[in-house]
Amino acid sequence: MSGWVAVAGLGPGTDDLVTPEVRAALAQATDIVGYIPYVARVAPRAGLALHPSDNRVELDRARFALDLAAEGKRVVVVSSGDPGVFAMASALFEALEGREDAPEIRILPGITAMLAASARIGAPLGHDFCAINLSDNLKPWALIEKRLRLAAEADFAMAFYNPRSKARPEGFARVLEILREACGPDRLICFARAVSTPDEAVRTVTLAEARPEMADMRTVVILGNSATRRVGPWVYTPRSVP
Ligand code: SAH
């Protein structure tokens, strides 16, 4: 039987937000490959080999998945949220470049953190927006600052992934400074932590009130655009620009 690789998004946390397509792939799999906490979300069963690995080894992990598929295994590489958003799908294609053997590959979408968070908040991404990964593991910090300034100038709402890491605790404080300077103190900013898990906590403040400690690695941060406003407990961005 010929092997395959599916790169699957497990959604933001709860099983309710795992798609039936991803469930079916997990049920057919012989091997699960991924970052330790994501592999832990897959129920063990007879005939299923679990291969959890540490975070910063994405390319090795992708090569390993391709090797297993070449041996005839049915491999699911798991990501949280969506596998195409700051996750394993790109790593798999990077590992595929230059290889002679290409197994069947499928990318199975999942609900990414910013969309799960946005639904809890109201509709902060109802108009044009962008998503920025604030980790500088894979790109220079100067590029992050440049993108922040240009996105603010274009009046995009923004979703920030990986807002704060232990390796760079001062980075997010700097981000808030830049945003205050570019967007003013009254702009709304939403902190959505561990959405759809028992630890979920979501709150919205102004940029003047925002503190770096309001975010950690389990938080996705959503900044409104200049028209984003509150209605009752909700925060939304109007669809039109007058
Ligand atoms: N592929 C994932 C993102 C991986 S980067 C996705 O599509 O969601 C990891 C970052 O995602 C975290 O630092 C955090 O910013 C965000 N994130 C992942 N799960 C989350 C959740 N349940 N609640 C809030 N943010 C989350």
mmCIF file of C-alpha atoms and ligand atoms in Angstrom:
data_model
loop_
_atom_site.group_PDB
_atom_site.id
_atom_site.type_symbol
_atom_site.label_atom_id
_atom_site.label_comp_id
_atom_site.label_asym_id
_atom_site.label_seq_id
_atom_site.Cartn_x
_atom_site.Cartn_y
_atom_site.Cartn_z
ATOM 1 C CA MET A 1 0.000 0.000 0.000
ATOM 2 C CA SER A 2 1.395 3.424 -0.840
ATOM 3 C CA GLY A 3 2.107 5.887 1.907
ATOM 4 C CA TRP A 4 0.872 9.435 2.257
ATOM 5 C CA VAL A 5 1.358 12.541 4.361
ATOM 6 C CA ALA A 6 -1.491 14.711 5.603
ATOM 7 C CA VAL A 7 -0.594 17.947 7.350
ATOM 8 C CA ALA A 8 -3.555 18.592 9.600
ATOM 9 C CA GLY A 9 -4.751 21.487 11.742
ATOM 10 C CA LEU A 10 -6.162 20.459 15.114
ATOM 11 C CA GLY A 11 -7.872 23.824 15.683
ATOM 12 C CA PRO A 12 -7.359 26.075 18.707
ATOM 13 C CA GLY A 13 -7.962 23.511 21.462
ATOM 14 C CA THR A 14 -11.363 21.925 21.861
ATOM 15 C CA ASP A 15 -12.231 18.707 20.012
ATOM 16 C CA ASP A 16 -15.427 20.413 18.841
ATOM 17 C CA LEU A 17 -13.323 22.524 16.489
ATOM 18 C CA VAL A 18 -11.482 19.621 14.855
ATOM 19 C CA THR A 19 -12.957 19.140 11.371
ATOM 20 C CA PRO A 20 -14.467 15.784 10.317
ATOM 21 C CA GLU A 21 -11.847 15.648 7.530
ATOM 22 C CA VAL A 22 -9.004 15.838 10.075
ATOM 23 C CA ARG A 23 -10.719 13.263 12.293
ATOM 24 C CA ALA A 24 -10.938 10.862 9.342
ATOM 25 C CA ALA A 25 -7.224 11.302 8.534
ATOM 26 C CA LEU A 26 -6.286 10.646 12.182
ATOM 27 C CA ALA A 27 -8.434 7.493 12.127
ATOM 28 C CA GLN A 28 -6.594 6.187 9.026
ATOM 29 C CA ALA A 29 -3.097 7.133 10.198
ATOM 30 C CA THR A 30 -0.345 4.716 11.141
ATOM 31 C CA ASP A 31 1.968 7.504 12.406
ATOM 32 C CA ILE A 32 1.508 10.909 14.028
ATOM 33 C CA VAL A 33 4.346 13.419 13.845
ATOM 34 C CA GLY A 34 4.475 16.832 15.559
ATOM 35 C CA TYR A 35 5.372 19.113 18.424
ATOM 36 C CA ILE A 36 4.919 17.375 21.813
ATOM 37 C CA PRO A 37 1.740 19.183 23.040
ATOM 38 C CA TYR A 38 -0.013 18.753 19.682
ATOM 39 C CA VAL A 39 0.757 15.024 19.449
ATOM 40 C CA ALA A 40 -0.597 14.748 23.010
ATOM 41 C CA ARG A 41 -3.987 15.841 21.668
ATOM 42 C CA VAL A 42 -4.270 12.693 19.541
ATOM 43 C CA ALA A 43 -5.861 9.711 21.329
ATOM 44 C CA PRO A 44 -3.487 6.717 21.381
ATOM 45 C CA ARG A 45 -4.740 3.457 19.891
ATOM 46 C CA ALA A 46 -3.318 0.088 18.819
ATOM 47 C CA GLY A 47 -1.433 0.354 15.538
ATOM 48 C CA LEU A 48 -0.778 4.076 15.869
ATOM 49 C CA ALA A 49 2.810 5.213 16.438
ATOM 50 C CA LEU A 50 3.207 8.623 18.069
ATOM 51 C CA HIS A 51 6.373 10.625 17.276
ATOM 52 C CA PRO A 52 6.398 13.762 19.443
ATOM 53 C CA SER A 53 9.346 16.110 18.953
ATOM 54 C CA ASP A 54 10.604 19.380 20.344
ATOM 55 C CA ASN A 55 9.634 22.664 18.742
ATOM 56 C CA ARG A 56 12.583 24.041 16.823
ATOM 57 C CA VAL A 57 13.109 21.049 14.578
ATOM 58 C CA GLU A 58 10.392 21.623 11.999
ATOM 59 C CA LEU A 59 12.475 20.731 8.944
ATOM 60 C CA ASP A 60 13.803 17.503 10.487
ATOM 61 C CA ARG A 61 10.262 16.617 11.465
ATOM 62 C CA ALA A 62 9.017 17.236 7.920
ATOM 63 C CA ARG A 63 11.819 15.106 6.436
ATOM 64 C CA PHE A 64 11.022 12.357 8.912
ATOM 65 C CA ALA A 65 7.336 12.428 7.858
ATOM 66 C CA LEU A 66 8.331 12.157 4.178
ATOM 67 C CA ASP A 67 10.679 9.260 4.991
ATOM 68 C CA LEU A 68 7.915 7.392 6.808
ATOM 69 C CA ALA A 69 5.532 7.912 3.874
ATOM 70 C CA ALA A 70 8.225 6.574 1.504
ATOM 71 C CA GLU A 71 8.193 3.393 3.623
ATOM 72 C CA GLY A 72 4.451 3.083 2.999
ATOM 73 C CA LYS A 73 3.221 4.660 6.246
ATOM 74 C CA ARG A 74 0.110 6.847 6.492
ATOM 75 C CA VAL A 75 1.434 9.886 8.293
ATOM 76 C CA VAL A 76 -0.430 12.800 9.848
ATOM 77 C CA VAL A 77 1.720 15.786 10.764
ATOM 78 C CA VAL A 78 -0.247 17.738 13.351
ATOM 79 C CA SER A 79 -0.256 21.496 13.931
ATOM 80 C CA SER A 80 -2.435 23.567 16.206
ATOM 81 C CA GLY A 81 -4.946 25.846 14.502
ATOM 82 C CA ASP A 82 -4.370 25.751 10.760
ATOM 83 C CA PRO A 83 -1.257 23.989 9.397
ATOM 84 C CA GLY A 84 -0.693 26.738 6.821
ATOM 85 C CA VAL A 85 -0.551 29.570 9.369
ATOM 86 C CA PHE A 86 2.940 29.846 10.914
ATOM 87 C CA ALA A 87 3.060 26.050 11.074
ATOM 88 C CA MET A 88 4.113 22.763 9.503
ATOM 89 C CA ALA A 89 2.661 22.931 5.968
ATOM 90 C CA SER A 90 5.389 25.266 4.684
ATOM 91 C CA ALA A 91 8.055 23.189 6.436
ATOM 92 C CA LEU A 92 6.815 20.090 4.629
ATOM 93 C CA PHE A 93 7.075 21.745 1.209
ATOM 94 C CA GLU A 94 10.498 23.093 2.096
ATOM 95 C CA ALA A 95 11.586 19.541 2.930
ATOM 96 C CA LEU A 96 10.053 18.326 -0.346
ATOM 97 C CA GLU A 97 12.168 20.663 -2.486
ATOM 98 C CA GLY A 98 14.963 18.743 -4.140
ATOM 99 C CA ARG A 99 13.595 15.296 -3.234
ATOM 100 C CA GLU A 100 13.050 12.763 -5.983
ATOM 101 C CA ASP A 101 10.301 10.812 -4.245
ATOM 102 C CA ALA A 102 7.057 12.682 -3.580
ATOM 103 C CA PRO A 103 4.356 10.797 -1.706
ATOM 104 C CA GLU A 104 0.707 11.820 -1.862
ATOM 105 C CA ILE A 105 0.382 15.013 0.188
ATOM 106 C CA ARG A 106 -2.738 16.651 1.542
ATOM 107 C CA ILE A 107 -3.041 19.813 3.630
ATOM 108 C CA LEU A 108 -6.107 19.673 5.867
ATOM 109 C CA PRO A 109 -7.200 23.089 7.113
ATOM 110 C CA GLY A 110 -8.098 23.899 10.694
ATOM 111 C CA ILE A 111 -9.530 26.851 12.571
ATOM 112 C CA THR A 112 -6.656 29.217 13.158
ATOM 113 C CA ALA A 113 -6.247 31.047 16.475
ATOM 114 C CA MET A 114 -7.159 34.498 15.151
ATOM 115 C CA LEU A 115 -10.505 33.253 13.809
ATOM 116 C CA ALA A 116 -11.395 31.378 16.992
ATOM 117 C CA ALA A 117 -10.431 34.503 18.985
ATOM 118 C CA SER A 118 -12.254 36.861 16.684
ATOM 119 C CA ALA A 119 -15.475 34.860 17.102
ATOM 120 C CA ARG A 120 -15.219 35.205 20.886
ATOM 121 C CA ILE A 121 -14.554 38.939 20.685
ATOM 122 C CA GLY A 122 -17.263 39.756 18.137
ATOM 123 C CA ALA A 123 -16.018 40.693 14.667
ATOM 124 C CA PRO A 124 -12.742 42.603 15.006
ATOM 125 C CA LEU A 125 -11.512 41.239 11.642
ATOM 126 C CA GLY A 126 -14.650 42.286 9.751
ATOM 127 C CA HIS A 127 -12.732 44.613 7.421
ATOM 128 C CA ASP A 128 -9.251 44.300 5.856
ATOM 129 C CA PHE A 129 -6.649 42.847 8.185
ATOM 130 C CA CYS A 130 -3.236 41.211 8.279
ATOM 131 C CA ALA A 131 -1.569 38.588 10.454
ATOM 132 C CA ILE A 132 1.964 39.051 11.779
ATOM 133 C CA ASN A 133 4.098 36.519 13.621
ATOM 134 C CA LEU A 134 5.967 38.476 16.316
ATOM 135 C CA SER A 135 8.607 35.794 16.816
ATOM 136 C CA ASP A 136 11.981 36.752 15.401
ATOM 137 C CA ASN A 137 13.226 33.147 15.269
ATOM 138 C CA LEU A 138 12.924 33.019 11.490
ATOM 139 C CA LYS A 139 13.177 36.688 10.466
ATOM 140 C CA PRO A 140 15.016 39.820 11.596
ATOM 141 C CA TRP A 141 13.378 42.019 14.215
ATOM 142 C CA ALA A 142 13.772 45.084 11.967
ATOM 143 C CA LEU A 143 11.387 43.486 9.453
ATOM 144 C CA ILE A 144 8.740 43.004 12.151
ATOM 145 C CA GLU A 145 8.977 46.700 13.056
ATOM 146 C CA LYS A 146 8.743 47.731 9.414
ATOM 147 C CA ARG A 147 5.638 45.593 8.817
ATOM 148 C CA LEU A 148 3.981 46.940 11.964
ATOM 149 C CA ARG A 149 4.508 50.541 10.897
ATOM 150 C CA LEU A 150 3.326 49.965 7.327
ATOM 151 C CA ALA A 151 0.271 47.970 8.436
ATOM 152 C CA ALA A 152 -0.608 50.759 10.874
ATOM 153 C CA GLU A 153 -0.199 53.344 8.128
ATOM 154 C CA ALA A 154 -2.540 51.298 5.884
ATOM 155 C CA ASP A 155 -5.060 51.122 8.771
ATOM 156 C CA PHE A 156 -5.234 47.340 8.785
ATOM 157 C CA ALA A 157 -6.629 45.510 11.773
ATOM 158 C CA MET A 158 -3.854 43.137 12.855
ATOM 159 C CA ALA A 159 -3.630 39.705 14.422
ATOM 160 C CA PHE A 160 -0.393 38.935 16.252
ATOM 161 C CA TYR A 161 0.783 35.357 16.732
ATOM 162 C CA ASN A 162 3.613 34.362 19.112
ATOM 163 C CA PRO A 163 3.429 37.771 20.831
ATOM 164 C CA ARG A 164 5.850 37.043 23.650
ATOM 165 C CA SER A 165 8.553 34.494 24.108
ATOM 166 C CA LYS A 166 10.881 33.796 26.983
ATOM 167 C CA ALA A 167 13.749 34.290 24.553
ATOM 168 C CA ARG A 168 12.637 37.843 23.748
ATOM 169 C CA PRO A 169 10.509 39.219 26.594
ATOM 170 C CA GLU A 170 11.178 42.867 25.679
ATOM 171 C CA GLY A 171 9.944 42.492 22.084
ATOM 172 C CA PHE A 172 6.235 42.831 22.810
ATOM 173 C CA ALA A 173 6.760 45.940 24.960
ATOM 174 C CA ARG A 174 8.457 47.494 21.943
ATOM 175 C CA VAL A 175 5.545 46.414 19.710
ATOM 176 C CA LEU A 176 3.086 48.185 22.012
ATOM 177 C CA GLU A 177 5.239 51.342 21.943
ATOM 178 C CA ILE A 178 5.305 51.360 18.146
ATOM 179 C CA LEU A 179 1.551 50.806 17.944
ATOM 180 C CA ARG A 180 0.791 53.572 20.466
ATOM 181 C CA GLU A 181 2.935 55.930 18.448
ATOM 182 C CA ALA A 182 1.349 54.914 15.118
ATOM 183 C CA CYS A 183 -2.292 54.364 16.143
ATOM 184 C CA GLY A 184 -2.799 56.593 19.211
ATOM 185 C CA PRO A 185 -3.808 55.706 22.778
ATOM 186 C CA ASP A 186 -7.533 55.020 22.166
ATOM 187 C CA ARG A 187 -7.164 52.196 19.639
ATOM 188 C CA LEU A 188 -8.760 48.937 20.870
ATOM 189 C CA ILE A 189 -6.575 45.887 21.394
ATOM 190 C CA CYS A 190 -7.885 42.427 22.321
ATOM 191 C CA PHE A 191 -5.953 39.750 24.194
ATOM 192 C CA ALA A 192 -7.336 36.248 23.631
ATOM 193 C CA ARG A 193 -5.601 33.545 25.647
ATOM 194 C CA ALA A 194 -6.023 29.780 25.258
ATOM 195 C CA VAL A 195 -9.227 30.188 23.288
ATOM 196 C CA SER A 196 -11.539 27.160 23.406
ATOM 197 C CA THR A 197 -9.636 25.518 26.281
ATOM 198 C CA PRO A 198 -10.499 25.489 30.025
ATOM 199 C CA ASP A 199 -7.918 28.292 30.515
ATOM 200 C CA GLU A 200 -9.598 30.671 28.063
ATOM 201 C CA ALA A 201 -9.438 34.380 28.959
ATOM 202 C CA VAL A 202 -10.384 37.197 26.583
ATOM 203 C CA ARG A 203 -10.248 40.905 27.232
ATOM 204 C CA THR A 204 -10.206 44.167 25.313
ATOM 205 C CA VAL A 205 -8.467 47.360 26.438
ATOM 206 C CA THR A 206 -7.175 50.524 24.779
ATOM 207 C CA LEU A 207 -3.570 50.819 23.665
ATOM 208 C CA ALA A 208 -3.044 53.277 26.543
ATOM 209 C CA GLU A 209 -4.098 50.535 28.984
ATOM 210 C CA ALA A 210 -2.285 47.654 27.276
ATOM 211 C CA ARG A 211 0.629 46.065 29.177
ATOM 212 C CA PRO A 212 3.153 43.564 27.853
ATOM 213 C CA GLU A 213 2.209 41.059 30.601
ATOM 214 C CA MET A 214 -1.311 40.803 29.134
ATOM 215 C CA ALA A 215 0.114 38.477 26.466
ATOM 216 C CA ASP A 216 2.025 35.218 26.644
ATOM 217 C CA MET A 217 2.764 32.410 24.198
ATOM 218 C CA ARG A 218 -0.787 31.079 24.474
ATOM 219 C CA THR A 219 -2.267 34.460 23.501
ATOM 220 C CA VAL A 220 -3.255 35.783 20.110
ATOM 221 C CA VAL A 221 -3.530 39.574 20.114
ATOM 222 C CA ILE A 222 -5.917 41.432 17.827
ATOM 223 C CA LEU A 223 -5.537 45.150 17.223
ATOM 224 C CA GLY A 224 -8.540 46.962 15.771
ATOM 225 C CA ASN A 225 -8.381 49.448 12.920
ATOM 226 C CA SER A 226 -9.314 53.116 13.376
ATOM 227 C CA ALA A 227 -13.054 52.319 13.119
ATOM 228 C CA THR A 228 -13.125 49.298 15.466
ATOM 229 C CA ARG A 229 -15.577 49.908 18.300
ATOM 230 C CA ARG A 230 -17.578 48.377 21.122
ATOM 231 C CA VAL A 231 -21.255 47.498 21.099
ATOM 232 C CA GLY A 232 -22.392 46.076 24.456
ATOM 233 C CA PRO A 233 -19.873 43.377 25.433
ATOM 234 C CA TRP A 234 -18.754 42.960 21.801
ATOM 235 C CA VAL A 235 -16.011 44.516 19.709
ATOM 236 C CA TYR A 236 -16.448 44.818 15.958
ATOM 237 C CA THR A 237 -14.969 46.454 12.896
ATOM 238 C CA PRO A 238 -17.470 47.870 10.406
ATOM 239 C CA ARG A 239 -17.321 46.405 6.916
ATOM 240 C CA SER A 240 -17.339 49.742 5.108
ATOM 241 C CA VAL A 241 -15.156 52.819 5.128
ATOM 242 C CA PRO A 242 -17.179 56.018 4.720
HETATM 243 N N1 SAH B 1 -0.890 27.223 13.348
HETATM 244 C C1 SAH B 1 -1.392 27.918 14.522
HETATM 245 C C2 SAH B 1 -0.440 29.019 14.979
HETATM 246 C C3 SAH B 1 0.899 28.509 15.482
HETATM 247 S S1 SAH B 1 1.885 29.787 16.156
HETATM 248 C C4 SAH B 1 -2.785 28.490 14.223
HETATM 249 O O1 SAH B 1 -3.195 28.487 13.051
HETATM 250 O O2 SAH B 1 -3.454 28.929 15.153
HETATM 251 C C5 SAH B 1 1.454 29.667 17.887
HETATM 252 C C6 SAH B 1 0.667 30.885 18.308
HETATM 253 O O3 SAH B 1 -0.704 30.723 17.939
HETATM 254 C C7 SAH B 1 0.619 31.148 19.796
HETATM 255 O O4 SAH B 1 1.772 31.834 20.257
HETATM 256 C C8 SAH B 1 -0.619 32.031 19.909
HETATM 257 O O5 SAH B 1 -0.325 33.350 19.471
HETATM 258 C C9 SAH B 1 -1.530 31.398 18.866
HETATM 259 N N2 SAH B 1 -2.475 30.413 19.427
HETATM 260 C C10 SAH B 1 -2.522 29.095 19.173
HETATM 261 N N3 SAH B 1 -3.561 28.510 19.818
HETATM 262 C C11 SAH B 1 -4.202 29.493 20.491
HETATM 263 C C12 SAH B 1 -5.364 29.536 21.335
HETATM 264 N N4 SAH B 1 -6.093 28.432 21.611
HETATM 265 N N5 SAH B 1 -5.721 30.735 21.851
HETATM 266 C C13 SAH B 1 -5.016 31.854 21.568
HETATM 267 N N6 SAH B 1 -3.917 31.875 20.775
HETATM 268 C C14 SAH B 1 -3.505 30.711 20.253
#
